[in-house]
Amino acid sequence: MQKKLKLWDAIMLVMGSMIGSGIFIVSADMMRNLGSGYWLIVVWVITGIMTVAAAISYGELSALFPKAGGQYTYLKEIFGKRMGFLYGWGLFTVIQTGTIAAVAMAFGKFTAYLIPSLNDAAPIFQSGEFKITWIQILAIAVILLLTYINTRGVESGKILQNIFTGSKIIALLGLIAAGFILVDISHLAENFSWGTDSFNNLKKDLSGNFLKEGWEPIGGMTLLGGIAAAMVGSVFSSVAWESVTFVSGEIENPKKNVVKSMIYGTSAVMILYIAVNYVYLNALDRDGIAFAANDRVAVAASQNIFGSAGTIIIALLVMISTFGCNNGLILAGARVFQTMAKDGMFFKSAEKNNKNEVPENALWMQGIWASILCLSGQYGNLLDMISFVIVLFYMITVFGVIYLRMKQPELERPYKTWLYPVTPVIYLVIGTCFCILLLIYKQQYTWPGFVLVLLGLPVYYFINRKKVDN
């Protein structure tokens, strides 16, 4: 593969793939689970430590296996083809494609703020609860447009990525600055006044709606369950940084630049995320965050900061953010499916590059399946179910660093994990606590996604029915 991506391009890919729609929405549900500005920031800090620790750990593997495929390649090389395939199966069926669909739908929904007729238009087709709307069509159009742009060569995708990622970083910095300068009444002290002793849990009415007056103090294991539930949102907003490892084969000096891009990119994004949440806590009171209309907490905060123009400003920011995010996801994901095809683990036609030296067939397969998920309307449920599995695969990969150190200590490691073994252990401890608490308190986020990934096993054995697993 041609080495057309420099360090700056790789950093933009990391940051652009991470920053989508989540940071503008998830803090509402997190506040409903936490009820305290203190705990909201603590959960974001925990997620930040967790994310950067994983990126630092992945760096050692990216230097050992500096080729396309990234996490799929690491898992296959360390634990065998079966584990690599299960990750790739999950990536294609929902992790990458479901995220692409969800981000594209967020683009469509925020576009409808600027073009209300999109919301008001009658469905194109409806049968019972299933319907096809113009917002879904717009989301599909965005996916197909970005897929086409990326078939024109990695240069096209790179330029688009840099422009949109740079734009949303500048816009976020502007929002952060305005969130402290232009707010007339600060709610920061009030939101932090609940402190560690005032953790609250919301009650619901008979219809299942949250009661604003239903806050009640909780603690102990229930507190830990609330933290785990809140982390589903913060973790979802902080994934996809590993996408840069998928395109390692096209990055200059991948043994150094991939790890640098992951560490610099994840650190910068988590600092931005924490700062944005301080803006929410400054601009809105607790109820304003928890009960923001349609969970669009960024819109509510922006209205307090910019007045009536706030909705338009945030709608434009989310459109820029989601468009750039999806470009990064689309650019990177197809490289995994191409690598899988070369290993005989995916459709053979996905292996080929077109005249522009990019995996056009893999790009279109990814784009078409993501479009089908948009039409199904199930991408949101799928992503909720798969969050648990995403963290499990992160944990397995991070454990791979320790496993390889014990199994093959003689390997030449161009980059060694900083503060090894403390850094990978930090991730494994936090990840284990997160998964155990979800298994106890939020099982709807756990076993369905796990079953979905395990469905890949019969597919794997069918593909390998005449092969010997190495």
Short mmCIF file of C-alpha atoms in Angstrom, two decimals, residues 69-312:
data_model
loop_
_atom_site.label_atom_id
_atom_site.label_comp_id
_atom_site.label_asym_id
_atom_site.label_seq_id
_atom_site.Cartn_x
_atom_site.Cartn_y
_atom_site.Cartn_z
CA GLY A 69 -6.10 -4.45 9.71
CA GLY A 70 -5.13 -3.05 13.09
CA GLN A 71 -7.00 -4.64 15.96
CA TYR A 72 -8.15 -7.54 13.79
CA THR A 73 -4.51 -8.27 12.94
CA TYR A 74 -3.37 -8.00 16.57
CA LEU A 75 -6.02 -10.45 17.80
CA LYS A 76 -5.35 -12.87 14.96
CA GLU A 77 -1.57 -12.82 15.46
CA ILE A 78 -1.76 -13.18 19.25
CA PHE A 79 -4.77 -15.45 19.83
CA GLY A 80 -5.36 -17.13 16.46
CA LYS A 81 -7.66 -16.75 13.47
CA ARG A 82 -10.84 -17.59 15.36
CA MET A 83 -10.52 -14.63 17.72
CA GLY A 84 -9.55 -12.33 14.86
CA PHE A 85 -12.58 -13.43 12.86
CA LEU A 86 -15.00 -12.91 15.75
CA TYR A 87 -13.77 -9.34 16.10
CA GLY A 88 -14.03 -8.76 12.35
CA TRP A 89 -17.50 -10.34 12.30
CA GLY A 90 -18.67 -8.00 15.07
CA LEU A 91 -17.02 -5.06 13.33
CA PHE A 92 -18.84 -5.66 10.05
CA THR A 93 -22.23 -6.70 11.40
CA VAL A 94 -22.64 -3.81 13.84
CA ILE A 95 -19.60 -2.19 15.52
CA GLN A 96 -18.31 -0.22 12.52
CA THR A 97 -21.39 -0.29 10.28
CA GLY A 98 -23.83 0.34 13.14
CA THR A 99 -21.77 3.31 14.27
CA ILE A 100 -21.69 4.64 10.69
CA ALA A 101 -25.49 4.30 10.52
CA ALA A 102 -26.05 5.96 13.91
CA VAL A 103 -23.74 8.88 13.11
CA ALA A 104 -25.37 9.36 9.69
CA MET A 105 -28.82 9.39 11.32
CA ALA A 106 -27.59 12.01 13.80
CA PHE A 107 -26.51 14.11 10.80
CA GLY A 108 -30.00 13.72 9.34
CA LYS A 109 -31.81 14.57 12.58
CA PHE A 110 -29.80 17.73 13.19
CA THR A 111 -30.22 18.73 9.54
CA ALA A 112 -33.95 18.59 10.24
CA TYR A 113 -33.43 21.43 12.74
CA LEU A 114 -32.42 23.65 9.84
CA ILE A 115 -34.95 22.15 7.41
CA PRO A 116 -38.12 21.48 9.46
CA SER A 117 -39.90 20.02 6.42
CA LEU A 118 -37.71 16.94 6.85
CA ASN A 119 -39.34 16.32 10.22
CA ASP A 120 -42.82 17.20 9.05
CA ALA A 121 -42.79 15.17 5.84
CA ALA A 122 -44.90 12.02 5.75
CA PRO A 123 -42.98 8.72 5.69
CA ILE A 124 -42.06 7.47 2.22
CA PHE A 125 -43.21 4.02 3.28
CA GLN A 126 -44.84 2.70 6.44
CA SER A 127 -46.04 -0.74 7.51
CA GLY A 128 -46.95 -0.97 11.20
CA GLU A 129 -44.03 0.40 13.23
CA PHE A 130 -41.58 0.03 10.34
CA LYS A 131 -41.19 3.15 8.25
CA ILE A 132 -38.80 4.82 5.86
CA THR A 133 -38.41 8.58 6.29
CA TRP A 134 -36.62 11.32 4.40
CA ILE A 135 -34.16 11.60 7.30
CA GLN A 136 -33.18 7.96 6.75
CA ILE A 137 -32.77 8.64 3.03
CA LEU A 138 -30.55 11.64 3.79
CA ALA A 139 -28.45 9.48 6.15
CA ILE A 140 -28.02 6.86 3.43
CA ALA A 141 -27.13 9.54 0.89
CA VAL A 142 -24.36 10.80 3.21
CA ILE A 143 -22.99 7.26 3.67
CA LEU A 144 -22.98 6.59 -0.08
CA LEU A 145 -21.46 10.00 -0.89
CA LEU A 146 -18.61 9.52 1.59
CA THR A 147 -18.09 5.96 0.38
CA TYR A 148 -17.81 7.24 -3.21
CA ILE A 149 -15.36 9.99 -2.19
CA ASN A 150 -13.17 7.41 -0.47
CA THR A 151 -13.16 5.17 -3.57
CA ARG A 152 -11.43 8.07 -5.38
CA GLY A 153 -8.26 7.48 -3.37
CA VAL A 154 -6.92 7.90 0.13
CA GLU A 155 -5.90 11.49 -0.70
CA SER A 156 -9.56 12.46 -1.18
CA GLY A 157 -10.59 10.92 2.13
CA LYS A 158 -7.58 12.46 3.89
CA ILE A 159 -8.30 16.01 2.69
CA LEU A 160 -11.97 15.74 3.67
CA GLN A 161 -11.02 14.32 7.07
CA ASN A 162 -8.54 17.08 7.85
CA ILE A 163 -10.95 19.85 6.83
CA PHE A 164 -13.93 18.58 8.84
CA THR A 165 -11.95 17.46 11.89
CA GLY A 166 -10.13 20.79 12.03
CA SER A 167 -13.43 22.65 11.71
CA LYS A 168 -15.14 20.81 14.55
CA ILE A 169 -12.13 21.15 16.87
CA ILE A 170 -12.15 24.92 16.31
CA ALA A 171 -15.93 25.01 16.80
CA LEU A 172 -15.71 23.01 20.04
CA LEU A 173 -13.00 25.32 21.36
CA GLY A 174 -15.26 28.27 20.51
CA LEU A 175 -18.19 26.63 22.32
CA ILE A 176 -16.02 26.00 25.39
CA ALA A 177 -14.79 29.59 25.50
CA ALA A 178 -18.28 31.04 24.96
CA GLY A 179 -19.70 28.67 27.58
CA PHE A 180 -17.78 30.51 30.28
CA ILE A 181 -17.70 34.03 28.85
CA LEU A 182 -21.27 34.51 27.62
CA VAL A 183 -23.31 32.69 30.29
CA ASP A 184 -25.20 35.19 32.48
CA ILE A 185 -25.94 32.84 35.41
CA SER A 186 -23.42 30.10 36.25
CA HIS A 187 -24.79 26.83 37.60
CA LEU A 188 -21.35 25.32 38.20
CA ALA A 189 -21.30 25.72 42.00
CA GLU A 190 -24.89 24.49 42.25
CA ASN A 191 -24.20 21.36 40.15
CA PHE A 192 -21.12 20.52 42.22
CA SER A 193 -22.88 21.26 45.52
CA TRP A 194 -24.56 17.84 45.44
CA GLY A 195 -21.07 16.39 45.93
CA THR A 196 -20.22 12.79 46.73
CA ASP A 197 -22.91 12.50 49.40
CA SER A 198 -25.81 13.64 47.26
CA PHE A 199 -25.84 11.01 44.53
CA ASN A 200 -29.37 10.82 43.19
CA ASN A 201 -31.50 8.28 41.36
CA LEU A 202 -34.62 9.20 39.38
CA LYS A 203 -38.04 7.67 39.92
CA LYS A 204 -40.45 6.98 37.08
CA ASP A 205 -44.22 7.36 36.79
CA LEU A 206 -46.56 4.54 35.73
CA SER A 207 -45.91 5.36 32.05
CA GLY A 208 -42.16 5.00 32.50
CA ASN A 209 -41.44 8.74 32.26
CA PHE A 210 -38.82 10.24 34.55
CA LEU A 211 -40.11 12.45 37.36
CA LYS A 212 -38.20 15.70 37.77
CA GLU A 213 -39.01 15.71 41.47
CA GLY A 214 -38.01 12.05 41.77
CA TRP A 215 -34.35 12.55 42.74
CA GLU A 216 -33.37 10.55 45.79
CA PRO A 217 -29.98 9.95 47.44
CA ILE A 218 -28.36 6.56 46.86
CA GLY A 219 -24.97 5.02 47.53
CA GLY A 220 -23.05 1.80 47.85
CA MET A 221 -23.44 -0.75 45.05
CA THR A 222 -26.37 1.20 43.58
CA LEU A 223 -24.01 4.12 43.11
CA LEU A 224 -21.55 1.84 41.30
CA GLY A 225 -24.38 0.57 39.11
CA GLY A 226 -25.26 4.16 38.21
CA ILE A 227 -21.64 4.89 37.33
CA ALA A 228 -21.49 1.81 35.07
CA ALA A 229 -24.75 2.78 33.36
CA ALA A 230 -23.47 6.33 32.83
CA MET A 231 -20.22 5.00 31.40
CA VAL A 232 -22.13 3.32 28.55
CA GLY A 233 -22.63 6.83 27.17
CA SER A 234 -19.13 8.14 27.82
CA VAL A 235 -17.50 4.96 26.48
CA PHE A 236 -19.67 5.07 23.33
CA SER A 237 -18.54 8.68 22.77
CA SER A 238 -14.89 7.72 23.20
CA VAL A 239 -14.51 4.68 20.94
CA ALA A 240 -13.30 4.40 17.32
CA TRP A 241 -9.85 5.87 18.08
CA GLU A 242 -8.44 2.46 17.08
CA SER A 243 -9.63 3.12 13.50
CA VAL A 244 -6.19 4.57 12.78
CA THR A 245 -4.69 1.09 13.29
CA PHE A 246 -6.89 -0.18 10.45
CA VAL A 247 -4.97 1.98 7.96
CA SER A 248 -1.47 1.35 9.35
CA GLY A 249 -0.37 0.11 5.93
CA GLU A 250 -0.96 3.59 4.47
CA ILE A 251 0.74 5.65 7.20
CA GLU A 252 4.30 6.91 6.92
CA ASN A 253 6.62 5.25 9.45
CA PRO A 254 3.74 3.33 11.10
CA LYS A 255 5.94 1.90 13.87
CA LYS A 256 6.18 5.41 15.37
CA ASN A 257 3.34 7.45 13.91
CA VAL A 258 0.44 5.12 14.73
CA VAL A 259 1.20 5.09 18.46
CA LYS A 260 1.86 8.84 18.51
CA SER A 261 -1.43 9.55 16.76
CA MET A 262 -3.40 7.36 19.18
CA ILE A 263 -1.87 8.89 22.31
CA TYR A 264 -1.99 12.52 21.10
CA GLY A 265 -5.44 12.14 19.56
CA THR A 266 -7.18 10.37 22.46
CA SER A 267 -5.63 12.71 25.04
CA ALA A 268 -6.76 15.82 23.15
CA VAL A 269 -10.31 14.51 22.63
CA MET A 270 -10.80 13.51 26.28
CA ILE A 271 -9.62 16.96 27.42
CA LEU A 272 -12.13 18.53 25.01
CA TYR A 273 -14.90 16.23 26.28
CA ILE A 274 -14.28 17.11 29.92
CA ALA A 275 -14.19 20.82 29.06
CA VAL A 276 -17.49 20.57 27.13
CA ASN A 277 -19.14 18.91 30.13
CA TYR A 278 -17.93 21.77 32.32
CA VAL A 279 -19.74 24.06 29.85
CA TYR A 280 -22.95 22.05 30.29
CA LEU A 281 -22.60 22.28 34.08
CA ASN A 282 -21.95 26.01 33.85
CA ALA A 283 -24.79 26.83 31.44
CA LEU A 284 -27.54 24.51 32.80
CA ASP A 285 -28.82 23.35 36.16
CA ARG A 286 -29.16 19.64 36.95
CA ASP A 287 -32.69 19.33 35.57
CA GLY A 288 -31.72 21.29 32.47
CA ILE A 289 -29.07 18.69 31.67
CA ALA A 290 -31.02 15.58 32.70
CA PHE A 291 -34.28 16.58 30.99
CA ALA A 292 -32.95 18.34 27.89
CA ALA A 293 -35.44 17.86 25.04
CA ASN A 294 -34.63 14.63 23.17
CA ASP A 295 -31.42 14.45 25.25
CA ARG A 296 -29.94 17.25 23.14
CA VAL A 297 -28.10 18.79 26.07
CA ALA A 298 -25.75 20.71 23.76
CA VAL A 299 -28.73 22.48 22.18
CA ALA A 300 -30.12 23.45 25.60
CA ALA A 301 -26.72 24.76 26.73
CA SER A 302 -26.16 26.62 23.47
CA GLN A 303 -29.52 28.38 23.78
CA ASN A 304 -28.43 29.71 27.18
CA ILE A 305 -25.08 30.79 25.74
CA PHE A 306 -26.04 32.24 22.34
CA GLY A 307 -29.77 32.87 22.72
CA SER A 308 -32.17 31.93 19.93
CA ALA A 309 -29.27 31.38 17.52
CA GLY A 310 -27.97 28.55 19.72
CA THR A 311 -30.05 25.85 18.02
CA ILE A 312 -28.70 26.76 14.59
#
